[in-house]
Amino acid sequence: SFTKLPHLAGTGQNLLLAKQIQSQWKEFGLDSAELVPYDVLLSYPNETQPNYISIIDAQGNEIFNTSLSEPPPQGYENVTDILPPYNAFSAQGVPE
């Protein structure tokens, strides 16, 4: 059940999953299982201007680009809040 719902880092669903794991570890007899908060920089997709990767040929024609969506895996057709694929920590730009 750990992967049944989306649990992007920093979200409430991710915290619920952490608490579930903590509870199970305590049930397994671990002496201690602590949740420690951290302040970190996280990258989330921009839903209005999603990043993608493309390959441009010598004439400037785009010959490939990464998909901005994927079909859901079997059994997950009705799961909501699934993020589209994205390139975490990738700034927009044109590398040369």
Tab-separated table of N, CA and C in Angstrom:
chain	number	residue	atom	x	y	z
A	1	SER	N	0.810	-1.203	0.000
A	1	SER	CA	0.000	0.000	0.000
A	1	SER	C	0.853	1.267	0.000
A	2	PHE	N	2.170	1.120	0.041
A	2	PHE	CA	3.036	2.303	0.087
A	2	PHE	C	2.974	3.124	-1.195
A	3	THR	N	2.712	2.490	-2.298
A	3	THR	CA	2.692	3.228	-3.566
A	3	THR	C	1.287	3.356	-4.139
A	4	LYS	N	0.285	3.085	-3.337
A	4	LYS	CA	-1.090	3.123	-3.837
A	4	LYS	C	-1.518	4.538	-4.204
A	5	LEU	N	-1.078	5.543	-3.429
A	5	LEU	CA	-1.440	6.933	-3.681
A	5	LEU	C	-0.183	7.761	-3.921
A	6	PRO	N	-0.304	8.847	-4.682
A	6	PRO	CA	0.851	9.733	-4.873
A	6	PRO	C	1.328	10.276	-3.525
A	7	HIS	N	2.639	10.368	-3.343
A	7	HIS	CA	3.183	10.884	-2.087
A	7	HIS	C	4.437	11.718	-2.368
A	8	LEU	N	4.238	12.779	-3.103
A	8	LEU	CA	5.329	13.678	-3.451
A	8	LEU	C	5.943	14.264	-2.186
A	9	ALA	N	7.258	14.344	-2.147
A	9	ALA	CA	7.958	14.887	-0.983
A	9	ALA	C	7.406	16.257	-0.608
A	10	GLY	N	7.219	16.465	0.686
A	10	GLY	CA	6.744	17.747	1.177
A	10	GLY	C	5.236	17.894	1.223
A	11	THR	N	4.498	16.877	0.823
A	11	THR	CA	3.034	16.966	0.812
A	11	THR	C	2.445	16.262	2.037
A	12	GLY	N	1.185	16.545	2.301
A	12	GLY	CA	0.489	15.893	3.400
A	12	GLY	C	0.434	14.390	3.234
A	13	GLN	N	0.248	13.919	2.014
A	13	GLN	CA	0.201	12.478	1.765
A	13	GLN	C	1.541	11.828	2.083
A	14	ASN	N	2.635	12.540	1.827
A	14	ASN	CA	3.956	12.019	2.144
A	14	ASN	C	4.134	11.900	3.659
A	15	LEU	N	3.625	12.880	4.406
A	15	LEU	CA	3.687	12.817	5.869
A	15	LEU	C	2.865	11.642	6.392
A	16	LEU	N	1.684	11.423	5.827
A	16	LEU	CA	0.871	10.276	6.247
A	16	LEU	C	1.605	8.960	6.007
A	17	LEU	N	2.289	8.857	4.880
A	17	LEU	CA	3.049	7.649	4.578
A	17	LEU	C	4.194	7.476	5.578
A	18	ALA	N	4.877	8.567	5.915
A	18	ALA	CA	5.964	8.497	6.895
A	18	ALA	C	5.442	8.014	8.247
A	19	LYS	N	4.282	8.508	8.649
A	19	LYS	CA	3.695	8.082	9.922
A	19	LYS	C	3.289	6.612	9.877
A	20	GLN	N	2.825	6.149	8.717
A	20	GLN	CA	2.470	4.737	8.569
A	20	GLN	C	3.714	3.862	8.721
A	21	ILE	N	4.798	4.267	8.091
A	21	ILE	CA	6.051	3.504	8.196
A	21	ILE	C	6.554	3.521	9.633
A	22	GLN	N	6.503	4.690	10.271
A	22	GLN	CA	6.926	4.805	11.666
A	22	GLN	C	6.121	3.846	12.552
A	23	SER	N	4.821	3.814	12.367
A	23	SER	CA	3.953	2.944	13.157
A	23	SER	C	4.306	1.472	12.947
A	24	GLN	N	4.537	1.097	11.694
A	24	GLN	CA	4.876	-0.302	11.412
A	24	GLN	C	6.220	-0.677	12.020
A	25	TRP	N	7.187	0.222	11.951
A	25	TRP	CA	8.493	-0.078	12.540
A	25	TRP	C	8.370	-0.287	14.049
A	26	LYS	N	7.527	0.524	14.702
A	26	LYS	CA	7.316	0.346	16.140
A	26	LYS	C	6.643	-0.994	16.412
A	27	GLU	N	5.680	-1.370	15.562
A	27	GLU	CA	5.023	-2.672	15.710
A	27	GLU	C	6.016	-3.818	15.539
A	28	PHE	N	7.028	-3.615	14.697
A	28	PHE	CA	8.041	-4.643	14.466
A	28	PHE	C	9.026	-4.751	15.625
A	29	GLY	N	8.931	-3.818	16.597
A	29	GLY	CA	9.767	-3.908	17.784
A	29	GLY	C	11.002	-3.030	17.795
A	30	LEU	N	11.106	-2.096	16.877
A	30	LEU	CA	12.257	-1.192	16.929
A	30	LEU	C	12.192	-0.352	18.199
A	31	ASP	N	13.347	-0.102	18.811
A	31	ASP	CA	13.387	0.694	20.037
A	31	ASP	C	12.895	2.114	19.801
A	32	SER	N	13.216	2.653	18.646
A	32	SER	CA	12.853	4.038	18.360
A	32	SER	C	12.615	4.198	16.863
A	33	ALA	N	11.638	4.997	16.539
A	33	ALA	CA	11.368	5.361	15.142
A	33	ALA	C	10.860	6.797	15.178
A	34	GLU	N	11.720	7.732	14.822
A	34	GLU	CA	11.395	9.150	14.937
A	34	GLU	C	11.191	9.781	13.565
A	35	LEU	N	10.283	10.741	13.519
A	35	LEU	CA	10.111	11.569	12.331
A	35	LEU	C	10.847	12.874	12.592
A	36	VAL	N	11.780	13.199	11.721
A	36	VAL	CA	12.588	14.404	11.892
A	36	VAL	C	12.316	15.334	10.720
A	37	PRO	N	11.792	16.534	10.990
A	37	PRO	CA	11.533	17.473	9.886
A	37	PRO	C	12.829	18.110	9.382
A	38	TYR	N	12.880	18.360	8.096
A	38	TYR	CA	14.018	19.020	7.470
A	38	TYR	C	13.504	20.158	6.603
A	39	ASP	N	14.294	21.215	6.514
A	39	ASP	CA	14.017	22.291	5.567
A	39	ASP	C	14.901	22.056	4.352
A	40	VAL	N	14.284	21.770	3.225
A	40	VAL	CA	15.038	21.480	2.006
A	40	VAL	C	14.422	22.230	0.835
A	41	LEU	N	15.197	22.376	-0.213
A	41	LEU	CA	14.688	22.964	-1.447
A	41	LEU	C	14.113	21.844	-2.301
A	42	LEU	N	12.862	21.987	-2.669
A	42	LEU	CA	12.212	20.977	-3.494
A	42	LEU	C	11.781	21.595	-4.810
A	43	SER	N	11.787	20.792	-5.822
A	43	SER	CA	11.369	21.224	-7.148
A	43	SER	C	10.044	20.551	-7.478
A	44	TYR	N	9.067	21.359	-7.868
A	44	TYR	CA	7.767	20.832	-8.275
A	44	TYR	C	7.499	21.261	-9.709
A	45	PRO	N	6.721	20.492	-10.438
A	45	PRO	CA	6.454	20.864	-11.833
A	45	PRO	C	5.578	22.106	-11.927
A	46	ASN	N	5.811	22.879	-12.968
A	46	ASN	CA	4.977	24.034	-13.276
A	46	ASN	C	3.872	23.527	-14.197
A	47	GLU	N	2.649	23.476	-13.692
A	47	GLU	CA	1.566	22.876	-14.468
A	47	GLU	C	1.131	23.733	-15.651
A	48	THR	N	1.396	25.048	-15.607
A	48	THR	CA	0.999	25.904	-16.729
A	48	THR	C	2.097	26.012	-17.782
A	49	GLN	N	3.353	25.830	-17.389
A	49	GLN	CA	4.478	25.853	-18.332
A	49	GLN	C	5.418	24.696	-18.010
A	50	PRO	N	5.005	23.476	-18.318
A	50	PRO	CA	5.833	22.325	-17.948
A	50	PRO	C	7.152	22.283	-18.721
A	51	ASN	N	8.191	21.859	-18.014
A	51	ASN	CA	9.484	21.653	-18.664
A	51	ASN	C	9.442	20.362	-19.475
A	52	TYR	N	10.166	20.356	-20.552
A	52	TYR	CA	10.342	19.121	-21.306
A	52	TYR	C	11.716	19.185	-21.961
A	53	ILE	N	12.163	18.075	-22.430
A	53	ILE	CA	13.460	17.992	-23.098
A	53	ILE	C	13.204	17.709	-24.561
A	54	SER	N	13.913	18.421	-25.419
A	54	SER	CA	13.773	18.166	-26.852
A	54	SER	C	15.148	18.083	-27.494
A	55	ILE	N	15.174	17.402	-28.613
A	55	ILE	CA	16.397	17.305	-29.419
A	55	ILE	C	16.132	18.058	-30.711
A	56	ILE	N	17.022	18.975	-31.017
A	56	ILE	CA	16.906	19.819	-32.206
A	56	ILE	C	18.016	19.430	-33.179
A	57	ASP	N	17.665	19.211	-34.441
A	57	ASP	CA	18.687	18.855	-35.428
A	57	ASP	C	19.421	20.105	-35.918
A	58	ALA	N	20.381	19.913	-36.795
A	58	ALA	CA	21.217	21.016	-37.284
A	58	ALA	C	20.416	22.087	-38.022
A	59	GLN	N	19.258	21.733	-38.542
A	59	GLN	CA	18.420	22.702	-39.252
A	59	GLN	C	17.436	23.416	-38.312
A	60	GLY	N	17.474	23.095	-37.015
A	60	GLY	CA	16.582	23.737	-36.060
A	60	GLY	C	15.239	23.059	-35.903
A	61	ASN	N	15.099	21.873	-36.474
A	61	ASN	CA	13.839	21.130	-36.363
A	61	ASN	C	13.844	20.266	-35.107
A	62	GLU	N	12.752	20.309	-34.386
A	62	GLU	CA	12.624	19.456	-33.210
A	62	GLU	C	12.353	18.029	-33.683
A	63	ILE	N	13.272	17.112	-33.379
A	63	ILE	CA	13.122	15.733	-33.840
A	63	ILE	C	12.660	14.795	-32.726
A	64	PHE	N	12.681	15.275	-31.489
A	64	PHE	CA	12.204	14.475	-30.359
A	64	PHE	C	11.879	15.408	-29.208
A	65	ASN	N	10.817	15.082	-28.466
A	65	ASN	CA	10.593	15.753	-27.186
A	65	ASN	C	9.950	14.780	-26.213
A	66	THR	N	10.236	15.008	-24.941
A	66	THR	CA	9.688	14.132	-23.912
A	66	THR	C	8.202	14.397	-23.746
A	67	SER	N	7.490	13.379	-23.380
A	67	SER	CA	6.042	13.472	-23.215
A	67	SER	C	5.695	14.263	-21.958
A	68	LEU	N	4.624	15.028	-22.044
A	68	LEU	CA	4.156	15.791	-20.890
A	68	LEU	C	3.095	15.032	-20.103
A	69	SER	N	2.772	13.820	-20.543
A	69	SER	CA	1.809	12.999	-19.808
A	69	SER	C	2.097	11.530	-20.083
A	70	GLU	N	1.578	10.708	-19.216
A	70	GLU	CA	1.702	9.261	-19.367
A	70	GLU	C	0.359	8.630	-19.050
A	71	PRO	N	0.033	7.527	-19.692
A	71	PRO	CA	-1.198	6.832	-19.294
A	71	PRO	C	-0.994	6.227	-17.903
A	72	PRO	N	-2.040	6.179	-17.089
A	72	PRO	CA	-1.879	5.598	-15.748
A	72	PRO	C	-1.643	4.096	-15.836
A	73	PRO	N	-0.884	3.555	-14.897
A	73	PRO	CA	-0.700	2.105	-14.868
A	73	PRO	C	-2.027	1.405	-14.591
A	74	GLN	N	-2.113	0.159	-14.988
A	74	GLN	CA	-3.332	-0.619	-14.763
A	74	GLN	C	-3.670	-0.624	-13.275
A	75	GLY	N	-4.927	-0.321	-12.973
A	75	GLY	CA	-5.386	-0.278	-11.593
A	75	GLY	C	-5.334	1.103	-10.973
A	76	TYR	N	-4.728	2.067	-11.668
A	76	TYR	CA	-4.597	3.426	-11.136
A	76	TYR	C	-5.389	4.442	-11.959
A	77	GLU	N	-6.295	3.969	-12.774
A	77	GLU	CA	-7.039	4.863	-13.666
A	77	GLU	C	-7.857	5.909	-12.907
A	78	ASN	N	-8.308	5.602	-11.703
A	78	ASN	CA	-9.162	6.517	-10.949
A	78	ASN	C	-8.431	7.249	-9.826
A	79	VAL	N	-7.114	7.113	-9.753
A	79	VAL	CA	-6.340	7.821	-8.731
A	79	VAL	C	-6.134	9.256	-9.196
A	80	THR	N	-6.420	10.202	-8.308
A	80	THR	CA	-6.269	11.619	-8.658
A	80	THR	C	-4.975	12.172	-8.060
A	81	ASP	N	-4.662	13.386	-8.395
A	81	ASP	CA	-3.486	14.109	-7.885
A	81	ASP	C	-2.165	13.483	-8.315
A	82	ILE	N	-2.169	12.784	-9.432
A	82	ILE	CA	-0.915	12.244	-9.952
A	82	ILE	C	-0.250	13.333	-10.777
A	83	LEU	N	1.000	13.618	-10.453
A	83	LEU	CA	1.729	14.643	-11.192
A	83	LEU	C	2.199	14.105	-12.533
A	84	PRO	N	2.287	14.979	-13.511
A	84	PRO	CA	2.849	14.542	-14.791
A	84	PRO	C	4.351	14.321	-14.633
A	85	PRO	N	4.968	13.605	-15.560
A	85	PRO	CA	6.418	13.451	-15.492
A	85	PRO	C	7.077	14.821	-15.578
A	86	TYR	N	8.144	15.017	-14.833
A	86	TYR	CA	8.862	16.291	-14.905
A	86	TYR	C	10.328	16.078	-14.566
A	87	ASN	N	11.138	17.028	-14.967
A	87	ASN	CA	12.579	16.964	-14.743
A	87	ASN	C	12.901	17.797	-13.508
A	88	ALA	N	12.977	17.137	-12.373
A	88	ALA	CA	13.202	17.843	-11.114
A	88	ALA	C	14.525	18.605	-11.147
A	89	PHE	N	14.500	19.796	-10.596
A	89	PHE	CA	15.676	20.660	-10.465
A	89	PHE	C	16.270	21.051	-11.809
A	90	SER	N	15.483	21.029	-12.853
A	90	SER	CA	15.949	21.421	-14.181
A	90	SER	C	15.345	22.769	-14.544
A	91	ALA	N	16.199	23.754	-14.684
A	91	ALA	CA	15.726	25.084	-15.068
A	91	ALA	C	15.403	25.106	-16.555
A	92	GLN	N	14.493	26.014	-16.932
A	92	GLN	CA	14.210	26.173	-18.347
A	92	GLN	C	15.396	26.860	-19.008
A	93	GLY	N	15.649	26.507	-20.248
A	93	GLY	CA	16.741	27.135	-20.967
A	93	GLY	C	17.111	26.356	-22.204
A	94	VAL	N	18.110	26.858	-22.896
A	94	VAL	CA	18.595	26.224	-24.115
A	94	VAL	C	20.093	25.987	-23.948
A	95	PRO	N	20.504	24.770	-23.605
A	95	PRO	CA	21.934	24.494	-23.490
A	95	PRO	C	22.579	24.457	-24.869
A	96	GLU	N	23.765	24.961	-24.934
A	96	GLU	CA	24.480	24.962	-26.217
A	96	GLU	C	25.902	24.498	-26.028
